[in-house]
CSV table of C-alpha atoms and ligand atoms in Angstrom, one decimal:
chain,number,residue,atom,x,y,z
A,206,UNK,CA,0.0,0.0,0.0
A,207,UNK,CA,1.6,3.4,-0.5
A,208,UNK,CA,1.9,5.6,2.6
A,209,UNK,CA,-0.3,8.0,3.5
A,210,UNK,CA,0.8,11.7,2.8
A,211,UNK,CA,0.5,14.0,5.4
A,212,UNK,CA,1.3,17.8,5.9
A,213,UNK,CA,3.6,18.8,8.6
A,214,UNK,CA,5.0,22.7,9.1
A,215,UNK,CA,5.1,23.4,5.8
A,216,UNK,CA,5.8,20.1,4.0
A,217,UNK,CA,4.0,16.9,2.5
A,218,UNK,CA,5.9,14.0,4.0
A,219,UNK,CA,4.8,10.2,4.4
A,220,UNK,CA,2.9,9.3,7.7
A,221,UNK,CA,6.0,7.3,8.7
A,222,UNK,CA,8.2,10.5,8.8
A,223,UNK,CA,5.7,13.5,10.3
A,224,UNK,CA,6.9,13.6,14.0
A,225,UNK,CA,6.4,15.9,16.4
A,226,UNK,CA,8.9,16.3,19.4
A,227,UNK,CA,7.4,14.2,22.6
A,228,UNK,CA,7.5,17.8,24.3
A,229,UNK,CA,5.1,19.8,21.8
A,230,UNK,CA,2.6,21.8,23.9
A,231,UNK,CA,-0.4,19.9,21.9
A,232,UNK,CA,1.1,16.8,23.9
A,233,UNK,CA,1.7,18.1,27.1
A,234,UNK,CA,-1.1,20.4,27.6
A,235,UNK,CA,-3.4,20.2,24.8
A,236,UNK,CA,-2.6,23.5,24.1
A,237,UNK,CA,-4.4,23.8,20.1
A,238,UNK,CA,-7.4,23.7,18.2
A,239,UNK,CA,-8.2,21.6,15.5
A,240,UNK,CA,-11.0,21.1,12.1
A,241,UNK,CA,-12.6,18.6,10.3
A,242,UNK,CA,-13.1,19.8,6.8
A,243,UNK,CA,-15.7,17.6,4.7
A,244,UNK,CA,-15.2,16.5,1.1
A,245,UNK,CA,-17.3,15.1,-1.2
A,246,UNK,CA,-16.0,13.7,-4.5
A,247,UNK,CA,-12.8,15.4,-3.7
A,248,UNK,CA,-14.5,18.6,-3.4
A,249,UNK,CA,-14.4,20.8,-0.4
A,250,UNK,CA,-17.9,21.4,1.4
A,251,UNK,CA,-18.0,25.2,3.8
A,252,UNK,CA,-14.0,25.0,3.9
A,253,UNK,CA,-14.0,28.9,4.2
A,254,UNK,CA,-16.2,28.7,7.5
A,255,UNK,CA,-14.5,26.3,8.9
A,256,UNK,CA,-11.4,27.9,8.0
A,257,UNK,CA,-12.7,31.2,9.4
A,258,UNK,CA,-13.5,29.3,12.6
A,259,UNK,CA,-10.4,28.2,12.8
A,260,UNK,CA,-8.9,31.8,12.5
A,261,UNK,CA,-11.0,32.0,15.3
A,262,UNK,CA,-10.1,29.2,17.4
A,263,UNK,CA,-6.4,30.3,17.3
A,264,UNK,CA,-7.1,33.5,18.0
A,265,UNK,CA,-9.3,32.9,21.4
A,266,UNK,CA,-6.3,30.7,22.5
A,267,UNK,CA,-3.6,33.2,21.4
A,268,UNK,CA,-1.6,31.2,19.0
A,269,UNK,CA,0.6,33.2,16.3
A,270,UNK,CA,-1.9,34.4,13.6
A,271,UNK,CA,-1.9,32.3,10.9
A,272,UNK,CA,-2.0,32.3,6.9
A,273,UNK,CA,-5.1,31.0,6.5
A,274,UNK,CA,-5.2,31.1,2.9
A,275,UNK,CA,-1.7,29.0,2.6
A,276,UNK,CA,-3.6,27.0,5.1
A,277,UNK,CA,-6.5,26.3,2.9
A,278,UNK,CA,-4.1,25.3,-0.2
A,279,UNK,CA,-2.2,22.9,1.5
A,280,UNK,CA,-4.9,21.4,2.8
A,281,UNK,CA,-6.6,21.2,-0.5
A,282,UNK,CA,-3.3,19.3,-1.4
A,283,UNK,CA,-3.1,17.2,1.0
A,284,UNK,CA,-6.8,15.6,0.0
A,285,UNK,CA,-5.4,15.7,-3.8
A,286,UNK,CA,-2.1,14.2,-2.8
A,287,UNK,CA,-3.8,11.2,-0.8
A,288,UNK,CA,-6.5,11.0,-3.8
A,289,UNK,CA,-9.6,11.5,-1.7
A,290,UNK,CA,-13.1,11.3,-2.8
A,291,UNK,CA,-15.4,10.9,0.1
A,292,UNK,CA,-13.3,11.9,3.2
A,293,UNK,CA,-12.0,14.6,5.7
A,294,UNK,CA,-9.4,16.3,6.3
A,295,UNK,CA,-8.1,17.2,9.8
A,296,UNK,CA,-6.3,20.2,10.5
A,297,UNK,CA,-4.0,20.6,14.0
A,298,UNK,CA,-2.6,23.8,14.9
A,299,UNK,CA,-0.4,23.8,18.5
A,300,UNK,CA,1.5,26.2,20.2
A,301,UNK,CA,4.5,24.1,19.4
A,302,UNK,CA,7.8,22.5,21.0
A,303,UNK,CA,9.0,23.9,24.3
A,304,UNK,CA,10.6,23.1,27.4
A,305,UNK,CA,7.7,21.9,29.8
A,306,UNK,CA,6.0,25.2,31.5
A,307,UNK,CA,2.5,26.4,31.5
A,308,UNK,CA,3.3,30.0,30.3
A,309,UNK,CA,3.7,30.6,26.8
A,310,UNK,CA,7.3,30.1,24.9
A,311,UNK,CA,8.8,33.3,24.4
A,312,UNK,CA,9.0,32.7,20.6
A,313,UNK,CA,6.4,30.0,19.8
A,314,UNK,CA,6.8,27.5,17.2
A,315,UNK,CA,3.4,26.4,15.8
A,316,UNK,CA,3.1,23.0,14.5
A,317,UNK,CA,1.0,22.8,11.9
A,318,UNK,CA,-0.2,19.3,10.7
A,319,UNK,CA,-3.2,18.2,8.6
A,320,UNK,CA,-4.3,14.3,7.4
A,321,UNK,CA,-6.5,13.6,4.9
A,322,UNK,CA,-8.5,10.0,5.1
A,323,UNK,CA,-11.6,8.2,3.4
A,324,UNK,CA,-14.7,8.4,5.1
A,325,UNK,CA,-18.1,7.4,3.6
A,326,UNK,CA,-21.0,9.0,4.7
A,327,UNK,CA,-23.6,7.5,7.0
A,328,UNK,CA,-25.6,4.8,5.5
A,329,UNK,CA,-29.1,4.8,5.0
A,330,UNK,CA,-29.9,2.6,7.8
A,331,UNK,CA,-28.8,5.0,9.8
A,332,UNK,CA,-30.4,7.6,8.4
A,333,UNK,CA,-33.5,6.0,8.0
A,334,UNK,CA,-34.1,4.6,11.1
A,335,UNK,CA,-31.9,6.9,13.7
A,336,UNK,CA,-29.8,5.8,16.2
A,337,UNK,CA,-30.2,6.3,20.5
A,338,UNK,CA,-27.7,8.2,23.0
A,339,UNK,CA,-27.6,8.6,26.4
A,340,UNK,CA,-27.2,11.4,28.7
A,341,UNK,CA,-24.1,12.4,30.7
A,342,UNK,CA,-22.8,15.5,32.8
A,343,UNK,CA,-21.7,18.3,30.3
A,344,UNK,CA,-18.7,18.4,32.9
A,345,UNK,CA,-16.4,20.7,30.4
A,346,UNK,CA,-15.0,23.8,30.7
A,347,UNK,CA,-16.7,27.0,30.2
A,348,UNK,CA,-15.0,27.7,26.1
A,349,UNK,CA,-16.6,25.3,24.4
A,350,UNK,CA,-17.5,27.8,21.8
A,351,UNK,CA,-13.2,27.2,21.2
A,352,UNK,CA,-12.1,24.3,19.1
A,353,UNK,CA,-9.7,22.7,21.5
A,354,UNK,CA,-7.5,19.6,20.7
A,355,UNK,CA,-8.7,19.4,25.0
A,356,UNK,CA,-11.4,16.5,24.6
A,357,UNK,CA,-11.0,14.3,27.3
A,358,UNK,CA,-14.7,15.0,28.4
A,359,UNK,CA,-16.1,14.1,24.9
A,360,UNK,CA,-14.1,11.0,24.9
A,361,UNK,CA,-15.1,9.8,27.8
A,362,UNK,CA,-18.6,10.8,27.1
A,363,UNK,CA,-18.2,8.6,23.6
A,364,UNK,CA,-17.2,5.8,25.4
A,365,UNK,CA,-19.8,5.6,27.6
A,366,UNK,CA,-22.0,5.7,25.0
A,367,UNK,CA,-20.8,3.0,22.8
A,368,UNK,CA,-20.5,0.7,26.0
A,369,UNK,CA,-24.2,1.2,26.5
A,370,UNK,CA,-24.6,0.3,22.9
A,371,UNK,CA,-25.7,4.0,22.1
A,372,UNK,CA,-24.4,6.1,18.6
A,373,UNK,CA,-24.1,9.7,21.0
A,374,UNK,CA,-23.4,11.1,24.1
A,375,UNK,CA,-25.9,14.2,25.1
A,376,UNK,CA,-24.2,16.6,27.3
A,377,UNK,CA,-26.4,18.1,30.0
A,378,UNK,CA,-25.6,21.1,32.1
A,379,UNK,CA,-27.4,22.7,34.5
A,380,UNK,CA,-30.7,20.5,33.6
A,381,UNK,CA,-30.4,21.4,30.1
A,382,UNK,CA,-28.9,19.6,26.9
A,383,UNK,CA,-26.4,21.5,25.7
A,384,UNK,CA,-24.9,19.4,22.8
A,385,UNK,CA,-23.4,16.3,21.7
A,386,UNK,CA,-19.6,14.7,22.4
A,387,UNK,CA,-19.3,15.7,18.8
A,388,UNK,CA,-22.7,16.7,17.6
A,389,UNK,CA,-24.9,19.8,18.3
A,390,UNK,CA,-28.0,18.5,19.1
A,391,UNK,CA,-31.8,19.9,17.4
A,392,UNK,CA,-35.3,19.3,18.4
A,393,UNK,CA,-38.4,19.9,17.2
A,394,UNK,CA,-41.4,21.1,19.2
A,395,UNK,CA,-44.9,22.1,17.3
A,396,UNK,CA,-43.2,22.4,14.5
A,397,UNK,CA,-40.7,24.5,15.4
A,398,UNK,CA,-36.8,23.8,15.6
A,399,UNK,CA,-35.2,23.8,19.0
A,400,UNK,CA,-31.6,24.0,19.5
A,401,UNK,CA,-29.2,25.8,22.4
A,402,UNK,CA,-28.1,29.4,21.2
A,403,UNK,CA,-24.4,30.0,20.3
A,404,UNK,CA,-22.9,30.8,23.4
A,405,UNK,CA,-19.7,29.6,25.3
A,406,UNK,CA,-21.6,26.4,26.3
A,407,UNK,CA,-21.7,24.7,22.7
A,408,UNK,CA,-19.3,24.7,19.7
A,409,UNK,CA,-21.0,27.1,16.9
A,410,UNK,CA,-21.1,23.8,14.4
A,411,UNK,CA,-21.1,25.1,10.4
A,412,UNK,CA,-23.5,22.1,10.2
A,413,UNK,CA,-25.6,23.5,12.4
A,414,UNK,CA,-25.2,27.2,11.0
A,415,UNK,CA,-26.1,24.8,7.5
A,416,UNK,CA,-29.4,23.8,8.8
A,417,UNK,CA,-30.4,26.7,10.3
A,418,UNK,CA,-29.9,28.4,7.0
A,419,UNK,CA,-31.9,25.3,5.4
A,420,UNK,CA,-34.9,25.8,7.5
A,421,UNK,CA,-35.2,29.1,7.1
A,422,UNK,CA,-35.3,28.8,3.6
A,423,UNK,CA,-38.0,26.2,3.9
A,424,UNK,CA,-39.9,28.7,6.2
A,425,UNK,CA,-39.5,26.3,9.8
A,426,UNK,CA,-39.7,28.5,12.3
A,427,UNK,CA,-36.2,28.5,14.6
A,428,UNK,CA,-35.8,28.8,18.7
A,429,UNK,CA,-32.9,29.2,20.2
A,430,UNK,CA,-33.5,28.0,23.3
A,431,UNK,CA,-32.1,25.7,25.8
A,432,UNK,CA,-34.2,22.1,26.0
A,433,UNK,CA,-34.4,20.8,29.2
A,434,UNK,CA,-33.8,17.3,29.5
A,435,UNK,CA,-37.0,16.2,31.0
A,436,UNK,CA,-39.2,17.2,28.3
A,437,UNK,CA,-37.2,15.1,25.9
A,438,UNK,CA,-40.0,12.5,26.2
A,439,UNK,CA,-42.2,15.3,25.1
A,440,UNK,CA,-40.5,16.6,22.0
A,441,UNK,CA,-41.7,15.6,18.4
A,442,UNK,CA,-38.1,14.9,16.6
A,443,UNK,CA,-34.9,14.9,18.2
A,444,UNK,CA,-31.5,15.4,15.7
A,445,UNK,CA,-28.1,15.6,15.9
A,446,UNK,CA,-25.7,17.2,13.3
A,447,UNK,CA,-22.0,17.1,12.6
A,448,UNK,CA,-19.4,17.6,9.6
A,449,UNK,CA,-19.0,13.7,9.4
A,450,UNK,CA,-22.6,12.5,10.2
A,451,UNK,CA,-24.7,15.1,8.7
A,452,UNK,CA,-28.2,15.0,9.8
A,453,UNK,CA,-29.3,11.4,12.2
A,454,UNK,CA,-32.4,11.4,13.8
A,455,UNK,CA,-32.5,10.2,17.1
A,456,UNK,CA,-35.2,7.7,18.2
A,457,UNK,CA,-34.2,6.8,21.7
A,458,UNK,CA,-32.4,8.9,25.0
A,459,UNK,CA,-31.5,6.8,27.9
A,460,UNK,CA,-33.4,4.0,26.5
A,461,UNK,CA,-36.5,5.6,26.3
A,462,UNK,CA,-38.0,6.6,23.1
A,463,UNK,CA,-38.2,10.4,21.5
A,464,UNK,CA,-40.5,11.3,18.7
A,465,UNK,CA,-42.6,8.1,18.5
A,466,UNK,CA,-39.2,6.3,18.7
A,467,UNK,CA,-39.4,7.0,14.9
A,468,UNK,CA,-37.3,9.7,12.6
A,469,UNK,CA,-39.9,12.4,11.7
A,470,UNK,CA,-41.1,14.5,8.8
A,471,UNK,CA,-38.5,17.6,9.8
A,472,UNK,CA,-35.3,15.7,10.3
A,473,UNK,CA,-36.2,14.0,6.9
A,474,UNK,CA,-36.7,17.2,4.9
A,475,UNK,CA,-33.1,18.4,6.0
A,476,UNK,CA,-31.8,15.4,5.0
A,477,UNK,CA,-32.9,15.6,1.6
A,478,UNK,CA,-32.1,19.4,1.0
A,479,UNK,CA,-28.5,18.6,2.8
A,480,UNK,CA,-28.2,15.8,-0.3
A,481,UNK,CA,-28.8,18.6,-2.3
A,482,UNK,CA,-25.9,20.5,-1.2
A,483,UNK,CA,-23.7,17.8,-0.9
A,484,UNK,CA,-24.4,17.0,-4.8
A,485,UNK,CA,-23.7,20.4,-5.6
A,486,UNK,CA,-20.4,20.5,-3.9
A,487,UNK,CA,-19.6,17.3,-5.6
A,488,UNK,CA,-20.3,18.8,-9.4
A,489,UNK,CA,-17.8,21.4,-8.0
A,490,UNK,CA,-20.0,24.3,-6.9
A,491,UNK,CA,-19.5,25.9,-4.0
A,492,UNK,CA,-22.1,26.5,-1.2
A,493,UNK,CA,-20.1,29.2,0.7
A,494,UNK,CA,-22.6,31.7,0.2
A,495,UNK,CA,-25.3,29.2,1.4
A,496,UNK,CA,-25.0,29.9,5.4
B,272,LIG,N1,-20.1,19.9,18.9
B,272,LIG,C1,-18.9,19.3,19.2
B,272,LIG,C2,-18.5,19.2,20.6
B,272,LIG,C3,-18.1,18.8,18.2
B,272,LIG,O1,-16.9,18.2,18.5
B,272,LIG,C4,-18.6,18.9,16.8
B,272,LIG,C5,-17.8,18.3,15.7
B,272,LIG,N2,-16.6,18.8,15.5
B,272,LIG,C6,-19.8,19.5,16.6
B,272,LIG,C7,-20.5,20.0,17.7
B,272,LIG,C8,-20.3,19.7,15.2
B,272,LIG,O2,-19.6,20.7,14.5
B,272,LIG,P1,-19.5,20.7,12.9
B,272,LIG,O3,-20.9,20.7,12.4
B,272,LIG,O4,-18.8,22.0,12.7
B,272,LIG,O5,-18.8,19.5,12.6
C-alpha cells in the first residue's frame, strides 16, 4: 500500500516521517485547536467557514496568527495528494515544542499538521431509522464555543456511549442539553426547531449554521433556546448534526423513546435538502454563500 501523505509545518511527507517532538505543547497540555473539513468527490464542502472558525479558534487561544489562505491550499493538497473522494481532512494547529511550563514560549513555534482520510458517509440505515444516546454530565470547561484539541470530556462521554450500545453522548448542564460529544443536538417542538443558542456552552457547528440556514429557507420556524432534559419524552423529533454524520435522527435517550421512537417528517426534509448541497459541492460548486 503506499503511505499515507501528510502535511507537517510546511511540507508533505509520508505518515511514517511526520513527527512531532514528545515535548510539543499539543502533547503536554493540549494547548491547540483543530477542524474537520468535509469532502465530497474530492471537493471541499463550507471549507472557508471552517477555515474562518479556525482563525477563530487560534485566536481565542492566542496562538501566532496564521496564513489561513496558505492553510486552505495545503490542505486542499493534502486531500489531492492522498486522492480523496469521500473523506475529511483534519487540521491541528499547536503552540508548538517547548521546554515543559504552562506560560507561553517566548517565541512559539506552531506546528502545523493536517491528514487527509476516506470516510463514507452514514448509510441509509442510519439515516432511516436513527440511532439512540444517552445522557451524561456536560462536565467541560466554560469555552466550548473554542475548538480545542482538549477532549478528554467528549471521549469519555463517547465511550460511555458505545458501551451502553448507544451512537451519542448528550451533554447536560445545569438540567439542560447542551450538545453532543461531537454533535450539536436539534429538536423539534410544534413544529418549530429547537436548539441551544451559540454561546460559550456549545461549539457554533457550520452544520448547524447549515441547517439553520436550510430551514429558514424552507420557512420552519427556529428557537434558540435551551431544551431541558426532562421534556425530551415530550418533543416531536430529536436530531443531531455534525461535519461527518450530517443529519441522524435520534429515536431513543437513555433508553426511552423520543418522537414516537421513529425519525420524523422535519429531520427528513433536512436530510434531503443537505443531499442537495452535498451534490452540488460534488459537481464542483461551492455552497459558501449558502449559510
Ligand atoms: N459539537 C462538538 C463538541 C463537536 O466536536 C462537533 C464536531 N466537531 C460539533 C458540535 C459539530 O460541529 P460541525 O458541524 O462543525 O462538525
Amino acid at each position: 500500500m503506499v503511505s499515507e501523505i501528510v502535511y507537517l509545518n510546511g511540507k508533505f511527507v509520508p505518515y511514517e516521517e511526520a513527527l512531532v517532538p514528545v515535548e510539543d505543547r499539543g502533547n503536554l497540555f493540549a494547548d491547540g485547536v483543530y477542524e474537520v473539513i468535509r469532502f465530497y468527490s474530492g471537493q471541499p464542502f463550507l471549507m472557508k467557514a471552517h477555515m474562518e472558525r479556525l482563525e477563530r479558534s487560534a485566536r481565542e487561544i492566542r496562538l501566532p496568527e496564521i496564513d489561513i489562505d496558505a492553510l486552505t491550499e495545503a490542505g486542499l493538497e493534502t486531500v489531492r495528494r492522498n486522492g480523496i473522494g469521500d473523506g475529511t481532512l483534519y487540521i491541528q494547529v499547536t503552540r508548538g515544542p517547548a521546554p515543559r511550563n504552562h506560560a507561553f514560549p517566548p517565541n512559539p513555534r506552531p506546528t502545523v499538521f493536517m491528514i487527509a482520510r476516506s470516510f463514507a458517509r452514514p448509510g441509509e440505515e442510519l439515516r432511516g431509522q436513527g440511532v439512540s444516546c444517552i445522557t451524561v454530565p456536560d462536565i467541560r470547561w466554560l469555552r466550548c464555543d473554542i475548538k480545542s484539541i482538549g477532549l478528554l470530556p467528549n471521549v469519555l462521554g463517547k465511550q460511555q456511549a458505545k458501551e451502553a450500545g448507544a451512537f451519542e453522548a448528550l451533554f447536560v448542564r445545569d438540567g439542560v442539553v447542551t450538545e453532543g460529544t461531537s454533535t450539536n443536538a436539534f429538536a423539534v417542538r410544534e413544529g418549530r426547531i429547537v436548539t441551544y443558542p451559540e454561546d460559550e456552552h456549545i461549539l457554533p457547528g457550520i452544520t448547524r449554521r447549515l441547517i439553520l440556514a436550510i430551514a429558514r429557507r424552507e420557512g420552519i420556524e427556529i428557537v434558540e433556546e435551551a431544551l431541558k432534559v426532562g421534556e425530551l419524552d415530550r418533543v416531536d423529533e430529536l436530531f443531531i448534526s455534525s461535519t461527518t454524520i450530517e443529519v441522524l435522527p435520534v429515536v431513543s435517550v437513555d433508553g426511552r423513546p423520543v418522537g414516537g421512537g421513529k425519525p420524523g417528517p422535519i429531520a427528513r426534509k433536512l436530510q434531503e435538502q443537505y443531499d442537495r448541497l452535498v451534490e452540488k459541492v460534488a459537481s464542483g460548486e461551492s455552497i459558501d454563500d449558502f449559510i
